[in-house]
Each structure stands twice: as structure tokens, then as C-alpha cells.
Coordinates of C-alpha atoms in Angstrom, one line a residue:
D1 CA 22.2 57.4 28.2
A2 CA 20.2 54.6 28.8
L3 CA 20.4 53.3 25.5
Q4 CA 24.1 53.3 26.0
M5 CA 24.1 51.8 28.9
L6 CA 21.9 48.8 27.4
C7 CA 24.1 48.5 24.6
E8 CA 27.2 48.0 26.9
H9 CA 25.5 45.0 29.4
H10 CA 24.6 43.0 26.2
M11 CA 28.3 43.3 24.5
P12 CA 30.6 46.0 25.1
W13 CA 30.7 48.7 22.9
D14 CA 34.5 48.0 21.5
C15 CA 33.5 44.1 20.8
C16 CA 30.3 45.3 18.7
A17 CA 32.3 47.9 16.7
H18 CA 35.1 44.2 15.9
T19 CA 31.9 41.6 14.7
L20 CA 30.4 44.1 12.8
G21 CA 32.8 46.0 12.0
S22 CA 35.8 43.8 11.1
G23 CA 34.4 40.2 10.5
P24 CA 32.6 38.0 7.8
G25 CA 29.3 39.7 9.7
G26 CA 30.8 43.4 9.3
A27 CA 31.3 43.2 5.7
L28 CA 28.1 41.6 4.8
A29 CA 26.8 44.4 7.1
E30 CA 28.2 47.4 5.1
A31 CA 27.4 45.4 2.4
A32 CA 23.5 45.3 3.3
Q33 CA 23.9 49.1 4.0
Q34 CA 25.0 49.9 0.5
R35 CA 22.9 47.7 -1.0
L36 CA 19.8 49.7 0.3
S37 CA 21.4 52.6 0.1
A38 CA 21.5 52.5 -3.8
G39 CA 17.7 52.0 -3.8
G40 CA 16.4 49.3 -6.8
G41 CA 13.2 49.4 -5.5
G42 CA 14.8 47.1 -1.9
P43 CA 13.4 48.6 1.5
S44 CA 15.1 51.3 3.1
S45 CA 18.3 51.2 5.2
E46 CA 16.5 52.0 8.1
A47 CA 15.2 48.0 7.6
G48 CA 18.0 46.1 9.7
L49 CA 21.2 44.5 9.3
L50 CA 22.9 40.6 9.2
V51 CA 25.5 40.2 11.9
Q52 CA 27.2 37.2 11.2
S53 CA 26.8 34.2 14.4
T54 CA 30.1 34.2 16.6
H55 CA 29.8 30.6 16.3
Q56 CA 29.9 28.0 13.1
P57 CA 28.9 24.7 13.1
G58 CA 32.2 22.5 13.1
S59 CA 34.2 25.6 13.7
G60 CA 34.8 24.6 17.6
S61 CA 34.2 28.4 18.2
G62 CA 32.5 27.4 21.2
Q63 CA 29.0 29.3 22.2
D64 CA 27.4 31.7 20.2
H65 CA 27.4 35.2 21.8
L66 CA 24.8 36.8 20.1
G67 CA 21.2 36.1 20.8
A68 CA 17.9 36.9 20.7
G69 CA 17.8 40.1 22.8
S70 CA 21.4 41.3 21.6
V71 CA 22.6 44.5 21.4
V72 CA 25.2 45.2 18.9
T73 CA 26.0 48.7 17.1
H74 CA 26.8 49.9 13.5
G75 CA 27.3 52.9 12.1
G76 CA 26.7 54.4 15.2
N77 CA 23.5 53.0 16.2
P78 CA 22.0 50.1 18.0
Y79 CA 20.2 47.5 16.6
V80 CA 18.8 44.0 18.3
C81 CA 19.4 40.7 17.1
V82 CA 15.4 39.6 16.7
F83 CA 15.7 36.1 14.6
R84 CA 18.4 33.5 13.2
V85 CA 18.6 32.6 9.7
D86 CA 21.3 30.3 8.7
R87 CA 24.6 31.2 10.4
Y88 CA 23.2 34.9 10.4
W89 CA 20.9 37.1 13.1
F90 CA 18.7 39.8 11.8
A91 CA 19.0 42.8 13.5
A92 CA 16.3 45.8 13.6
P93 CA 17.1 49.2 14.3
L94 CA 16.4 50.9 18.2
G95 CA 15.9 53.8 19.3
T96 CA 16.6 56.9 17.1
A97 CA 18.2 54.5 13.7
A98 CA 14.2 53.2 14.5
P99 CA 11.4 54.8 12.2
A100 CA 8.7 56.5 15.0
A101 CA 5.6 55.1 16.7
R102 CA 3.7 56.2 19.5
W103 CA 2.0 55.0 22.2
L104 CA -1.8 56.5 21.8
G105 CA -4.7 56.2 24.7
G106 CA -4.0 55.5 28.7
P107 CA -0.3 56.1 29.8
D108 CA 1.5 53.5 31.8
R109 CA 3.1 55.0 33.6
E110 CA 5.5 52.1 35.4
A111 CA 6.6 51.0 31.5
P112 CA 9.8 51.0 30.7
S113 CA 11.2 52.7 27.6
E114 CA 11.0 51.7 24.4
E115 CA 14.2 50.0 23.5
V116 CA 14.1 48.7 27.3
E117 CA 10.6 46.4 26.4
V118 CA 12.1 45.5 22.9
V119 CA 15.0 44.1 24.3
S120 CA 13.4 42.5 27.9
C121 CA 10.8 40.8 25.5
L122 CA 13.0 39.6 22.7
E123 CA 15.4 38.2 26.1
R124 CA 12.0 36.9 27.7
P125 CA 11.3 33.1 26.8
T126 CA 8.2 31.8 25.9
P127 CA 6.6 30.3 28.9
T128 CA 6.4 26.2 29.2
Q129 CA 3.7 23.8 29.4
K130 CA 4.4 23.7 32.8
Q131 CA 3.7 27.0 33.1
R132 CA 0.3 26.9 31.7
V133 CA -3.1 26.4 32.4
P134 CA -5.4 24.8 29.9
L135 CA -8.0 26.7 28.4
S136 CA -11.2 26.7 30.1
E137 CA -12.8 30.5 29.7
G138 CA -14.2 32.0 26.4
I139 CA -14.1 36.4 25.2
T140 CA -17.3 37.1 23.5
T141 CA -16.6 39.1 20.6
G142 CA -19.8 39.7 20.2
L143 CA -19.9 38.5 16.5
I144 CA -22.1 35.2 16.2
S145 CA -19.4 33.9 13.3
V146 CA -16.6 34.3 15.5
D147 CA -18.4 33.0 18.4
T148 CA -19.8 29.9 17.1
L149 CA -17.7 29.0 14.2
S150 CA -14.0 30.1 15.5
P151 CA -14.5 30.9 19.7
L152 CA -11.5 32.9 21.0
G153 CA -10.2 31.2 24.3
R154 CA -8.3 33.3 26.9
G155 CA -4.6 32.8 26.6
Q156 CA -5.4 31.4 22.7
S157 CA -3.5 32.8 19.9
M158 CA -5.5 33.4 16.6
L159 CA -4.9 34.6 13.3
V160 CA -7.4 36.3 10.8
C161 CA -6.4 36.0 7.2
G162 CA -7.3 37.4 4.1
P163 CA -6.7 39.8 1.0
R164 CA -6.6 43.4 1.6
G165 CA -9.9 45.2 1.7
A166 CA -11.6 41.6 3.5
G167 CA -12.4 43.2 7.0
K168 CA -9.8 41.8 8.9
S169 CA -8.8 45.5 10.9
T170 CA -12.5 46.3 11.3
L171 CA -13.5 42.8 13.3
A172 CA -10.1 43.5 14.7
R173 CA -11.7 46.9 16.0
E174 CA -15.1 44.9 16.7
V175 CA -13.4 42.4 19.0
L176 CA -11.3 45.3 21.2
E177 CA -14.4 47.2 21.7
Q178 CA -16.6 44.2 22.7
V179 CA -13.6 43.4 25.2
L180 CA -13.3 46.8 26.3
T181 CA -17.1 47.4 27.0
S182 CA -17.7 44.3 28.5
K183 CA -14.4 44.5 30.9
L184 CA -13.2 41.2 30.0
V185 CA -9.6 42.2 30.0
D186 CA -7.5 44.0 32.2
R187 CA -5.6 46.3 29.5
A188 CA -6.1 45.7 25.5
L189 CA -3.6 47.1 23.2
R190 CA -3.3 47.6 19.8
F191 CA 0.1 47.5 17.4
R192 CA -1.2 49.5 13.8
M193 CA 0.8 50.0 10.8
D194 CA -1.9 51.8 8.8
P195 CA -3.2 54.9 9.5
S196 CA -6.0 54.3 7.5
A197 CA -7.2 51.1 9.9
P198 CA -10.5 51.3 11.8
L199 CA -10.1 53.3 15.4
V200 CA -11.5 52.4 18.5
S201 CA -14.1 54.3 19.6
A202 CA -13.1 57.7 21.3
C203 CA -15.0 56.8 24.6
L204 CA -13.5 53.3 25.1
Q205 CA -9.5 55.0 24.4
S206 CA -9.4 57.2 27.2
S207 CA -10.9 54.8 29.5
G208 CA -7.6 54.0 30.5
A209 CA -7.8 50.1 30.1
F210 CA -6.9 50.5 26.0
S211 CA -3.1 51.1 24.5
E212 CA -1.9 51.5 20.8
L213 CA 1.3 52.1 19.4
A214 CA 0.6 53.4 16.0
A215 CA 2.7 54.3 13.2
T216 CA 3.5 57.9 12.2
P217 CA 2.3 58.9 9.0
E218 CA 6.6 58.7 7.9
A219 CA 7.1 55.4 9.4
A220 CA 4.3 53.7 7.4
M221 CA 5.4 54.2 4.4
Q222 CA 8.7 52.8 4.9
A223 CA 9.3 49.0 4.4
P224 CA 7.2 47.1 7.1
A225 CA 10.9 45.4 8.4
A226 CA 11.8 48.9 9.7
L227 CA 8.7 49.2 12.5
L228 CA 9.7 45.5 13.9
A229 CA 11.3 46.8 16.4
S230 CA 7.8 48.9 17.7
F231 CA 6.5 45.0 17.0
F232 CA 7.5 43.7 19.7
A233 CA 7.5 46.4 22.1
A234 CA 3.5 45.9 21.4
V235 CA 4.3 42.3 22.7
G236 CA 6.6 43.2 25.4
A237 CA 3.8 45.5 26.9
A238 CA 1.1 42.7 26.9
E239 CA 3.6 40.5 28.5
R240 CA 4.2 42.9 31.0
V241 CA -0.2 42.7 32.0
R242 CA -0.2 38.9 31.7
D243 CA 2.9 38.6 33.7
S244 CA 2.1 41.1 36.6
G245 CA -1.5 38.4 37.1
G246 CA -3.5 40.5 35.0
H247 CA -5.3 39.4 31.5
A248 CA -4.7 40.9 28.2
L249 CA -5.5 41.3 24.4
L250 CA -3.3 42.0 22.1
V251 CA -4.2 42.9 18.8
L252 CA -1.0 42.7 16.0
D253 CA -2.8 44.7 12.9
T254 CA -0.5 43.3 11.2
I255 CA 2.4 40.7 10.8
A256 CA 4.3 42.3 8.2
P257 CA 7.2 43.3 10.1
L258 CA 7.8 39.8 11.2
T259 CA 7.3 38.1 7.7
G260 CA 8.8 41.5 6.1
A261 CA 12.0 41.1 8.3
W262 CA 12.1 37.1 7.4
N263 CA 11.9 37.3 3.5
L264 CA 14.8 40.6 4.1
A265 CA 16.8 38.1 6.0
H266 CA 16.2 35.1 4.3
S267 CA 17.5 37.1 0.5
W268 CA 20.5 38.5 2.5
A269 CA 21.5 35.1 3.8
E270 CA 21.9 33.5 0.3
E271 CA 23.2 36.3 -1.1
A272 CA 26.1 36.3 1.6
L273 CA 26.6 32.7 0.7
G274 CA 26.2 32.4 -2.9
R275 CA 24.1 29.8 -2.3
P276 CA 20.2 28.5 -1.6
I277 CA 19.9 27.8 1.8
E278 CA 18.9 24.0 2.8
P279 CA 15.5 24.0 2.8
D280 CA 15.0 21.5 6.2
V281 CA 16.9 24.3 7.6
L282 CA 15.6 27.5 6.1
G283 CA 11.6 25.4 7.3
A284 CA 13.2 25.2 10.8
Q285 CA 14.5 28.7 11.4
R286 CA 11.1 30.5 10.1
R287 CA 8.9 27.8 12.2
A288 CA 11.1 28.9 15.2
C289 CA 10.9 32.4 14.0
F290 CA 7.2 32.6 13.6
S291 CA 6.6 30.5 16.8
A292 CA 8.4 32.8 19.4
L293 CA 5.9 35.7 18.8
L294 CA 2.5 33.1 18.5
E295 CA 3.7 30.5 22.0
R296 CA 3.7 34.0 24.0
A297 CA 0.1 33.3 24.4
A298 CA -0.9 31.9 27.1
C299 CA -3.0 31.5 30.2
L300 CA -0.8 31.1 33.0
K301 CA -0.8 29.3 36.3
P302 CA -1.1 31.3 39.8
T303 CA 2.4 33.0 40.9
S304 CA 3.5 31.9 44.1
E305 CA 3.5 35.5 45.0
D306 CA -0.1 35.6 43.9
K307 CA -2.3 32.7 44.4
T308 CA -5.5 34.3 43.2
R309 CA -5.2 33.5 39.6
G310 CA -2.3 33.5 36.9
G311 CA -2.0 36.1 33.9
S312 CA -2.8 35.7 30.6
L313 CA -2.4 36.7 27.1
T314 CA -4.5 36.7 24.2
M315 CA -3.2 37.1 20.7
L316 CA -5.0 38.4 17.3
V317 CA -2.7 38.5 14.4
L318 CA -3.7 39.8 11.4
A319 CA -2.3 38.3 8.4
E320 CA -2.6 39.5 4.6
T321 CA -2.1 37.3 2.4
E322 CA -3.7 35.9 -0.9
A323 CA -2.4 32.3 -0.1
M324 CA -5.7 31.0 1.3
R325 CA -8.1 32.7 -1.6
A326 CA -7.9 28.7 -3.0
V327 CA -10.0 28.0 0.0
S328 CA -13.4 30.1 -0.6
T329 CA -13.4 28.7 -4.3
V330 CA -13.0 25.0 -3.9
S331 CA -16.2 23.4 -5.4
A332 CA -16.4 19.3 -6.7
S333 CA -19.0 20.8 -9.6
S334 CA -16.4 22.7 -11.4
G335 CA -13.6 20.4 -11.3
A336 CA -10.9 22.6 -10.2
L337 CA -9.7 24.8 -8.1
G338 CA -9.4 28.6 -9.0
I339 CA -7.9 27.9 -12.5
K340 CA -5.9 30.8 -13.4
A341 CA -5.8 31.7 -16.8
A342 CA -2.7 32.8 -19.3
A343 CA -2.9 35.4 -21.3
G344 CA -3.7 34.0 -24.4
G345 CA -7.0 33.1 -22.4
Q346 CA -6.1 29.6 -22.0
V347 CA -5.6 27.5 -19.1
V348 CA -2.1 26.8 -17.9
A349 CA -2.2 23.1 -15.8
Y350 CA 0.8 20.7 -15.3
S351 CA 0.5 16.9 -16.0
L352 CA 2.2 14.0 -13.1
D353 CA 4.9 13.6 -15.5
D354 CA 6.4 17.1 -14.9
F355 CA 6.3 16.3 -11.4
K356 CA 8.9 13.5 -12.0
G357 CA 11.8 13.3 -9.3
R358 CA 9.7 14.7 -6.1
R359 CA 9.3 12.7 -3.3
E360 CA 6.7 10.2 -2.9
K361 CA 4.1 11.8 -0.5
E362 CA 4.0 14.9 -2.8
V363 CA 3.3 12.9 -6.0
S364 CA 0.7 10.6 -3.9
R365 CA -1.1 13.4 -3.2
L366 CA -1.0 15.2 -7.1
R367 CA -2.7 11.4 -7.9
H368 CA -5.6 12.0 -5.7
L369 CA -6.3 15.5 -6.6
V370 CA -6.1 14.2 -10.2
G371 CA -8.3 11.3 -9.8
R372 CA -11.0 13.9 -8.6
G373 CA -10.8 15.5 -11.7
I374 CA -8.8 19.2 -9.9
S375 CA -6.9 20.3 -12.3
L376 CA -2.8 20.9 -11.2
T377 CA -2.4 24.6 -11.3
D378 CA -0.9 27.3 -10.1
A379 CA -3.7 28.1 -7.5
T380 CA -3.9 24.5 -6.6
L381 CA -0.5 23.4 -5.9
A382 CA -0.4 27.2 -3.9
A383 CA -3.2 25.9 -2.3
V384 CA -2.2 22.4 -0.9
G385 CA 1.5 23.6 -1.1
I386 CA 3.5 22.2 -3.2
A387 CA 5.8 24.1 -5.1
A388 CA 5.4 24.1 -8.9
P389 CA 7.7 22.9 -11.5
E390 CA 10.8 24.9 -11.3
S391 CA 10.7 25.1 -15.4
Q392 CA 7.3 26.5 -15.8
S393 CA 7.2 28.8 -12.6
Q394 CA 10.7 30.0 -11.8
S395 CA 10.5 32.9 -14.0
S396 CA 7.5 34.3 -11.7
A397 CA 9.6 33.5 -8.4
A398 CA 12.4 35.4 -10.0
A399 CA 9.9 38.2 -10.3
A400 CA 9.4 38.5 -6.9
A401 CA 11.5 41.5 -5.4
P402 CA 14.2 41.1 -2.3
G403 CA 12.3 40.8 1.0
Q404 CA 8.9 40.1 -0.6
W405 CA 7.3 36.5 -0.6
N406 CA 6.6 34.7 -4.2
R407 CA 3.7 32.6 -3.9
A408 CA 5.2 29.5 -3.0
E409 CA 6.8 30.9 0.6
E410 CA 4.0 32.7 0.9
V411 CA 1.8 29.8 1.3
A412 CA 4.3 28.0 3.0
A413 CA 4.5 30.5 5.8
M414 CA 1.2 30.8 5.8
R415 CA 0.7 27.0 6.6
E416 CA 3.4 27.7 9.0
L417 CA 1.6 30.2 11.2
Q418 CA -1.6 28.3 11.0
S419 CA -0.3 25.1 12.2
L420 CA 1.9 27.2 15.0
S421 CA -1.7 29.3 16.0
D422 CA -4.3 28.1 18.1
G423 CA -7.4 28.8 15.4
Q424 CA -8.0 31.0 12.4
V425 CA -10.6 33.1 11.1
I426 CA -10.0 33.2 6.9
L427 CA -11.8 36.1 4.9
D428 CA -13.2 35.9 1.6
G429 CA -12.2 39.7 -0.2
A430 CA -14.6 38.5 -2.9
A431 CA -17.6 37.7 -0.2
A432 CA -16.4 41.7 1.7
A433 CA -16.3 43.6 -2.4
A434 CA -20.1 42.2 -2.3
G435 CA -21.1 43.5 1.2
D436 CA -21.0 40.7 3.5
F437 CA -19.5 41.3 6.9
P438 CA -17.6 39.6 8.2
A439 CA -16.6 37.3 5.2
L440 CA -15.8 33.9 6.8
V441 CA -15.1 31.0 5.0
S442 CA -16.7 28.5 7.3
G443 CA -15.3 25.4 6.0
A444 CA -11.5 27.0 6.7
T445 CA -12.2 28.7 9.7
F446 CA -11.9 27.0 13.0
S447 CA -10.8 27.4 16.6
R448 CA -7.7 24.3 17.6
F449 CA -8.8 25.0 21.2
G450 CA -11.8 25.2 23.3
L451 CA -14.4 22.9 21.3
G452 CA -15.9 19.5 22.6
G453 CA -14.6 17.6 25.2
S454 CA -11.5 16.9 27.4
G455 CA -11.1 13.7 26.3
K456 CA -12.1 12.4 30.1
S457 CA -14.3 9.3 30.6
D458 CA -18.0 9.7 31.0
A459 CA -17.4 9.2 34.4
Q460 CA -16.6 12.7 34.2
P461 CA -19.0 14.8 32.5
E462 CA -17.7 18.2 34.1
A463 CA -14.3 18.0 32.9
R464 CA -15.2 17.3 29.6
Q465 CA -17.9 20.1 29.6
H466 CA -15.6 22.3 31.1
R467 CA -13.5 22.6 27.9
D468 CA -16.1 24.4 25.6
V469 CA -15.3 27.8 25.7
R470 CA -18.2 29.0 24.3
A471 CA -21.3 30.2 26.3
P472 CA -23.5 26.6 27.3
A473 CA -26.3 28.3 25.1
L474 CA -23.8 28.1 21.9
Q475 CA -22.7 24.8 22.7
A476 CA -25.1 22.6 21.8
V477 CA -26.9 24.5 18.8
A478 CA -23.3 25.7 17.1
A479 CA -22.1 21.6 18.0
H480 CA -22.1 20.3 13.8
L481 CA -22.4 23.6 12.2
R482 CA -19.6 24.1 10.7
L483 CA -19.2 21.3 9.3
Q484 CA -22.9 21.4 7.8
L485 CA -22.2 24.5 5.9
A486 CA -18.9 23.2 4.7
L487 CA -20.3 20.5 2.8
E488 CA -23.0 22.1 1.9
R489 CA -21.0 24.2 0.3
D490 CA -19.1 21.0 -2.4
A491 CA -21.8 19.6 -4.5
G492 CA -20.5 16.0 -4.3
F493 CA -21.9 15.6 -0.9
R494 CA -25.5 16.4 -1.6
P495 CA -27.7 13.7 -2.2
G496 CA -29.6 13.2 -5.5
G497 CA -31.4 10.2 -8.1
Q498 CA -34.5 10.6 -6.3
S499 CA -37.3 13.2 -6.0
A500 CA -37.5 12.6 -2.5
G501 CA -33.9 12.7 -1.5
Q502 CA -33.5 16.2 -3.9
D503 CA -36.6 17.9 -1.8
A504 CA -34.8 16.8 1.5
D505 CA -31.5 18.6 -0.1
G506 CA -33.5 21.3 -1.2
V507 CA -34.7 22.2 2.6
H508 CA -31.4 20.9 4.1
S509 CA -29.8 23.6 1.2
A510 CA -32.7 26.5 2.0
R511 CA -32.1 26.4 6.1
M512 CA -28.4 26.5 5.5
A513 CA -29.1 29.2 3.4
A514 CA -30.5 31.2 6.5
V515 CA -27.5 30.0 8.8
R516 CA -25.5 31.9 6.7
A517 CA -27.2 35.0 6.9
S518 CA -28.0 34.9 10.6
L519 CA -23.8 34.9 10.4
L520 CA -24.2 38.3 9.1
Q521 CA -24.2 41.6 11.2
P522 CA -23.2 45.5 10.5
P523 CA -20.2 46.7 12.6
R524 CA -21.3 47.5 16.2
T525 CA -24.0 45.7 16.4
P526 CA -22.6 43.5 19.3
M527 CA -24.8 40.6 20.4
Q528 CA -25.4 38.6 23.3
T529 CA -24.4 34.9 23.5
E530 CA -28.1 34.3 24.1
E531 CA -29.3 35.9 21.1
M532 CA -27.0 34.0 19.4
A533 CA -28.5 30.9 20.3
A534 CA -31.8 32.2 19.3
V535 CA -31.1 32.9 16.1
L536 CA -29.2 30.1 15.0
L537 CA -31.8 27.7 16.3
S538 CA -34.8 29.4 14.4
A539 CA -32.3 29.3 11.0
C540 CA -31.5 26.0 11.2
S541 CA -34.7 24.6 12.9
G542 CA -37.3 25.5 10.2
A543 CA -38.7 27.6 11.8
L544 CA -38.8 30.3 9.0
D545 CA -39.7 27.5 6.6
A546 CA -43.2 29.2 5.6
L547 CA -41.3 32.6 4.4
P548 CA -39.3 33.3 1.1
A549 CA -35.8 32.7 0.8
D550 CA -34.4 36.5 0.9
E551 CA -36.9 37.2 3.9
A552 CA -36.2 34.9 6.3
A553 CA -32.4 36.0 5.2
R554 CA -33.6 40.1 5.9
C555 CA -35.1 39.6 9.5
L556 CA -32.2 36.8 10.6
R557 CA -29.1 38.6 9.5
G558 CA -28.4 42.2 10.9
G559 CA -27.2 41.2 14.4
S560 CA -28.4 43.2 17.7
G561 CA -30.7 45.1 15.1
G562 CA -32.1 42.2 13.6
L563 CA -36.0 42.0 12.5
L564 CA -36.4 38.8 14.5
L565 CA -34.2 39.8 17.5
Q566 CA -36.3 43.0 17.8
H567 CA -39.5 40.8 17.9
L568 CA -38.0 38.4 20.2
R569 CA -36.3 41.3 23.2
E570 CA -40.2 42.7 22.7
A571 CA -42.3 40.1 22.2
A572 CA -40.6 36.7 24.8
P573 CA -37.8 38.5 26.3
K574 CA -38.2 35.9 29.1
V575 CA -37.1 32.9 25.9
L576 CA -34.1 35.0 26.3
Q577 CA -33.4 35.6 29.9
R578 CA -33.9 31.3 30.6
I579 CA -31.5 30.8 27.7
A580 CA -28.9 32.6 29.1
E581 CA -29.3 31.2 32.5
E582 CA -29.4 27.4 31.7
K583 CA -26.4 25.4 31.7
E584 CA -27.8 22.9 28.7
L585 CA -30.2 24.5 26.4
S586 CA -33.6 22.8 27.4
V587 CA -36.8 21.3 25.6
E588 CA -38.6 23.5 27.4
A589 CA -36.7 27.4 26.1
A590 CA -36.9 25.3 22.5
R591 CA -40.4 25.1 22.5
E592 CA -40.7 28.4 23.9
L593 CA -38.7 30.2 21.1
E594 CA -40.5 28.1 18.4
V595 CA -43.6 29.6 19.5
A596 CA -42.0 33.0 19.5
V597 CA -40.8 32.4 16.1
R598 CA -43.8 31.3 14.8
L599 CA -45.8 33.9 16.4
F600 CA -43.1 36.3 14.1
V601 CA -43.7 34.0 11.0
A602 CA -47.1 34.9 11.1
L603 CA -47.1 38.6 11.8
R604 CA -44.9 39.1 8.8
K605 CA -47.3 37.1 6.2
A606 CA -50.2 39.2 7.5
G607 CA -47.8 42.3 7.1
A608 CA -46.9 41.4 3.7
P609 CA -50.4 41.3 1.9
A610 CA -51.3 44.8 3.6
A611 CA -47.7 46.5 2.5
A612 CA -48.1 45.3 -1.0
A613 CA -51.9 46.8 -0.8
A614 CA -50.6 49.3 -0.1
G615 CA -47.7 50.3 -2.2
A616 CA -50.5 49.6 -4.9

């Protein structure tokens, strides 16, 4: 009854039947349902349907009566409009027509039904710039690599990208547990589609501050697009916390329901139109679709009713993609970006002549790549977002199943998401397979906000410092670390020619290797910010140069259980306390830390002969 009242509130049932049953939209919906039920490798019939807009450009028919959140019916089942593709709306199933997803964790007695939550979320506009306040506060994740290279600000959206098995869900679980343990938000929520995703610890699940909307095992076996309504139900629950003045953290364990629905709607719309959609129109509507999700992350101004604080929604969005694979293989010494071998073992590469007729901007970028000695392979083109020549790539594009990405579309979508998000963490599948965690790609991982000054003049130093959401202890240590790590990976930036230059390069590379080791930590070993600063300063200052490289790396890695950090807690606790309390890292604190680290090195060197003798 409540669902029927909701549908009648948006559009009369007779009007819905007319829109979906007799017009072009109805014919399309019927065709879509028939095509889905016929199988052929496509998604299930519960994935959704396409509804033709009631207003077409140039038709003079007036305003479109459909919009995001509009509820329509088809075959006796309710659907909610989510986004528009060309002249059509994609509608996701509601109520009993949708696959099952259940809330786990602390109950929310004030929560409306899932159907009302979804419709309210989709109807709710994203916050305007006037309603937002600049980011000024960070959320410590306990992960030294994230807090250093891509700090998370309160009210920020952050993408976590990587192939399957790269550690995305484990990283998100680490952030959730740290936030809940430290009570950094009023409520943490997660949408989880994968039954095998790592679970938050039982004690934190029962704390009352954590809720999880998890797909049932049966629902998880269906097409991701079928869970689009549950996906936005989780978003709507987090927005209610934000709009009530609370702080919320939302983890979307996969963005596949949204991207899968977009792919499905795109293929259906082109089939209905009988022609491809104009790229500019498609790109603009895809951007609008993604921004309608990511722009919900915000830190709001206090409302007129509550002057004490405004609410916030911080969003962590996970994307399983191979589109960023080439980022971790960039190397000037190899002269190529992820060169792909053909079946015969030969490298498939294109020449500039294959791109005749392309826009001058694209050709200019290709010339620049060729000038740097980079082969124009499929992987190279995917990494820079340029489509391969049709004559040689159309077979692979056509091989993509309906509702799934081909490589060019995947890259375009990931670039769109990256441009809309406030930051990104890129994970390397190969490094993760080798046992590294978190397997961050330092050169591609960054935060768009919350770093550096605010652009104010030197007469306002407090305003300049206020923008960096990292803890003061990390700001000085990590200021240029990401750039140094990225440049050290590229042989083209290393000095050479003279032995002195080569020696200096070797020392710098050794220290950057120590920094990379310090950024690795096993799951559930969260670190305090002063501990992160002490470990990083020890790695990049040269205090561990007297140890062999593998020994230094073994002492630095390990998170809160690292050997060096254990020594500092036991032998120099006041050093860590001083780093935590100082607004800026002082020279005196750095000297005290160096003394403590050199004592650690001396003890390790003295213990090495004794250990060797005992082994003998």
C-alpha cells in the first residue's frame, strides 16, 4: 500500500500504463523485456527498463514530466527513473521487483522504507556551492600511504580504482574500522554487493554507529544494474545523516550497479534509435549521471535551525577496472606503455597515418608520444584516452557483451569519474599479487583538495595552513614525497654521466626505496599520525643508511607493529609525544628523533654478529 501511494504521488497509475504501454517508450520497454527474457548472455529481466521521455527536442510537447525519482509501472511492477540517455530514462526496479538487499548492523528506527528512501534520494538535488563550506578537517584512515599521498578530507569523495584482487575492499574495510574505532563520524555505512568482501569486525558492527546494506547471495548473482535501487538507498541513508547535521562516511564497495545500468541503457537506446548516439551528447549525459552521485559528498554550512555545525557526507567509491593498469608500467627506459603482444608474439602498434582525419588535438598528443619513443599500442591509447583506429579495433569493441565496457568506453568512464571525484587511490594488481598492501601507485594517487595553501596572501598564514587537512606532523614530511616517488620511478629523471652524480642518484634511490617500504603495512595495523611522521622522516633523512637495504625495509614496514616503531615507543616515547603536540615539526624534535633512530641502528648492527654466531 505504501509503495502504491508513492507511485500515485509521482504519476497516476493510468498515466504510467499509457506511458509504458502504448507509446514508443512502451514498445521499447516491451522489446527490452523480451530481449532480456530471451537470454543470449544479457542481464536478467530484473535489471531495469527504458522509458521514453515525454518531451522531445523540437517536438513542442512542453516540459518533460519524467525526472530522476519519477515512479512508473510496467507489467504491474514499479520502477524508478534514475538517469537519462538521449531521449530515454533508465528505470530501476523497486519493491518486490528488485533483488533483495538487507540492512545489517545497528537499526535505524527513523529510516523510511527502502522504496521511499530511493525515491527521496533521487529527487533530492546535490548541494550547491553556497550550501558548502571549504574542506578544513581531515579523516585519519590509519593507513600511512593514504594519509600521506591522498589524505581524506571530511566531505570529500574519493575513488579507489584497481583490478580485481588489488585490495580495494580490504583498504575500505581498514578505513571503516579506523573511523569507527576513533569515533570520527556519527555514522558509517557501506553498500556491499560481493558476499566475499572483508567484513567489519563484529564488535564494531554492534556499536550502533555502523550499518551495511548487503545484497543477498542470490541477488549478488544477478546483473549489477539490478541492484541500482539498493545502491541509491544506501546513498539516501547517508544523506539523511548529513542533512540532519551529523557526519557520515559512506563506502560504496562497488560502482558496478551504476556503470552497469549506464552501459545497459546506452546499448538499449542506440538499438531503439537505430543509430549511435552523438559522442558529445552521450559524454555530457554520462557526466551528469556520475556527478549526480559524487557531488552528494559535501561538508555543509550550519542550518538556520542548528548553528553549531553543518553535516557532512564523506564518500569512498570503489571501481573495479583495468583502465589504470598502464599507469603502473610507465617507464622511460622501456620506451613503451604496457606493450601488448598479438597471438603470433608480435607487438601490435599503430602509426600516425592510422589516425588521419582525427582532431588536431589528438594527433598532436600522439606525435608527442611518438617523439618520446612510446609505441602507439592499444594499452598506450587506452592510458591516454584516445580511441584506437576502427579498422583494427572494431572487432574487439564489437566483442563486448551488451551492458559491458569495451576498453575505450571503460577508459572514458574512468576518466570521467576521476575528473568528478575529489581524489583517487590507484592500486596495482601485480604488486598486490606479490603481497604488498596497500599496493598504491604513488604517481597516480592524489587528493584534489586538502593539500597546500588556500591561495591567500602571506599576510594570512593561518588561512594558508588551514586548508591542509593532514595532521601538522605529516604536512612538512610529506610535502613533496609523492612527486619524488613518481620521478624516482622514471629513469629519464635520474642524473647520470659522472660518478658523483651516479653516487648521489644511488643514495636518493635507496632512500626512496626505504620510503616505499615504510608505506606498506599489514591489514589491521593502524598508525597514529605522529608515528607516520616519525617513520617517514627516518626513511627519507638517511638515518637508516648504515643498514643494508633489505634490513632497513624490514624495520620500516609493518604499520603499528613495525620494528622501528616498536623501538621508538619503548625507548623514546617523549619524541612521539612531542611530534604529536607540536603545531609544526621543530628542528629539536627532528634531532631527538634522529638520535633515537641512530641508537636503533647501532643496536641492530650490534645484534647482527651475535645472531650470525648463534646461527653458526
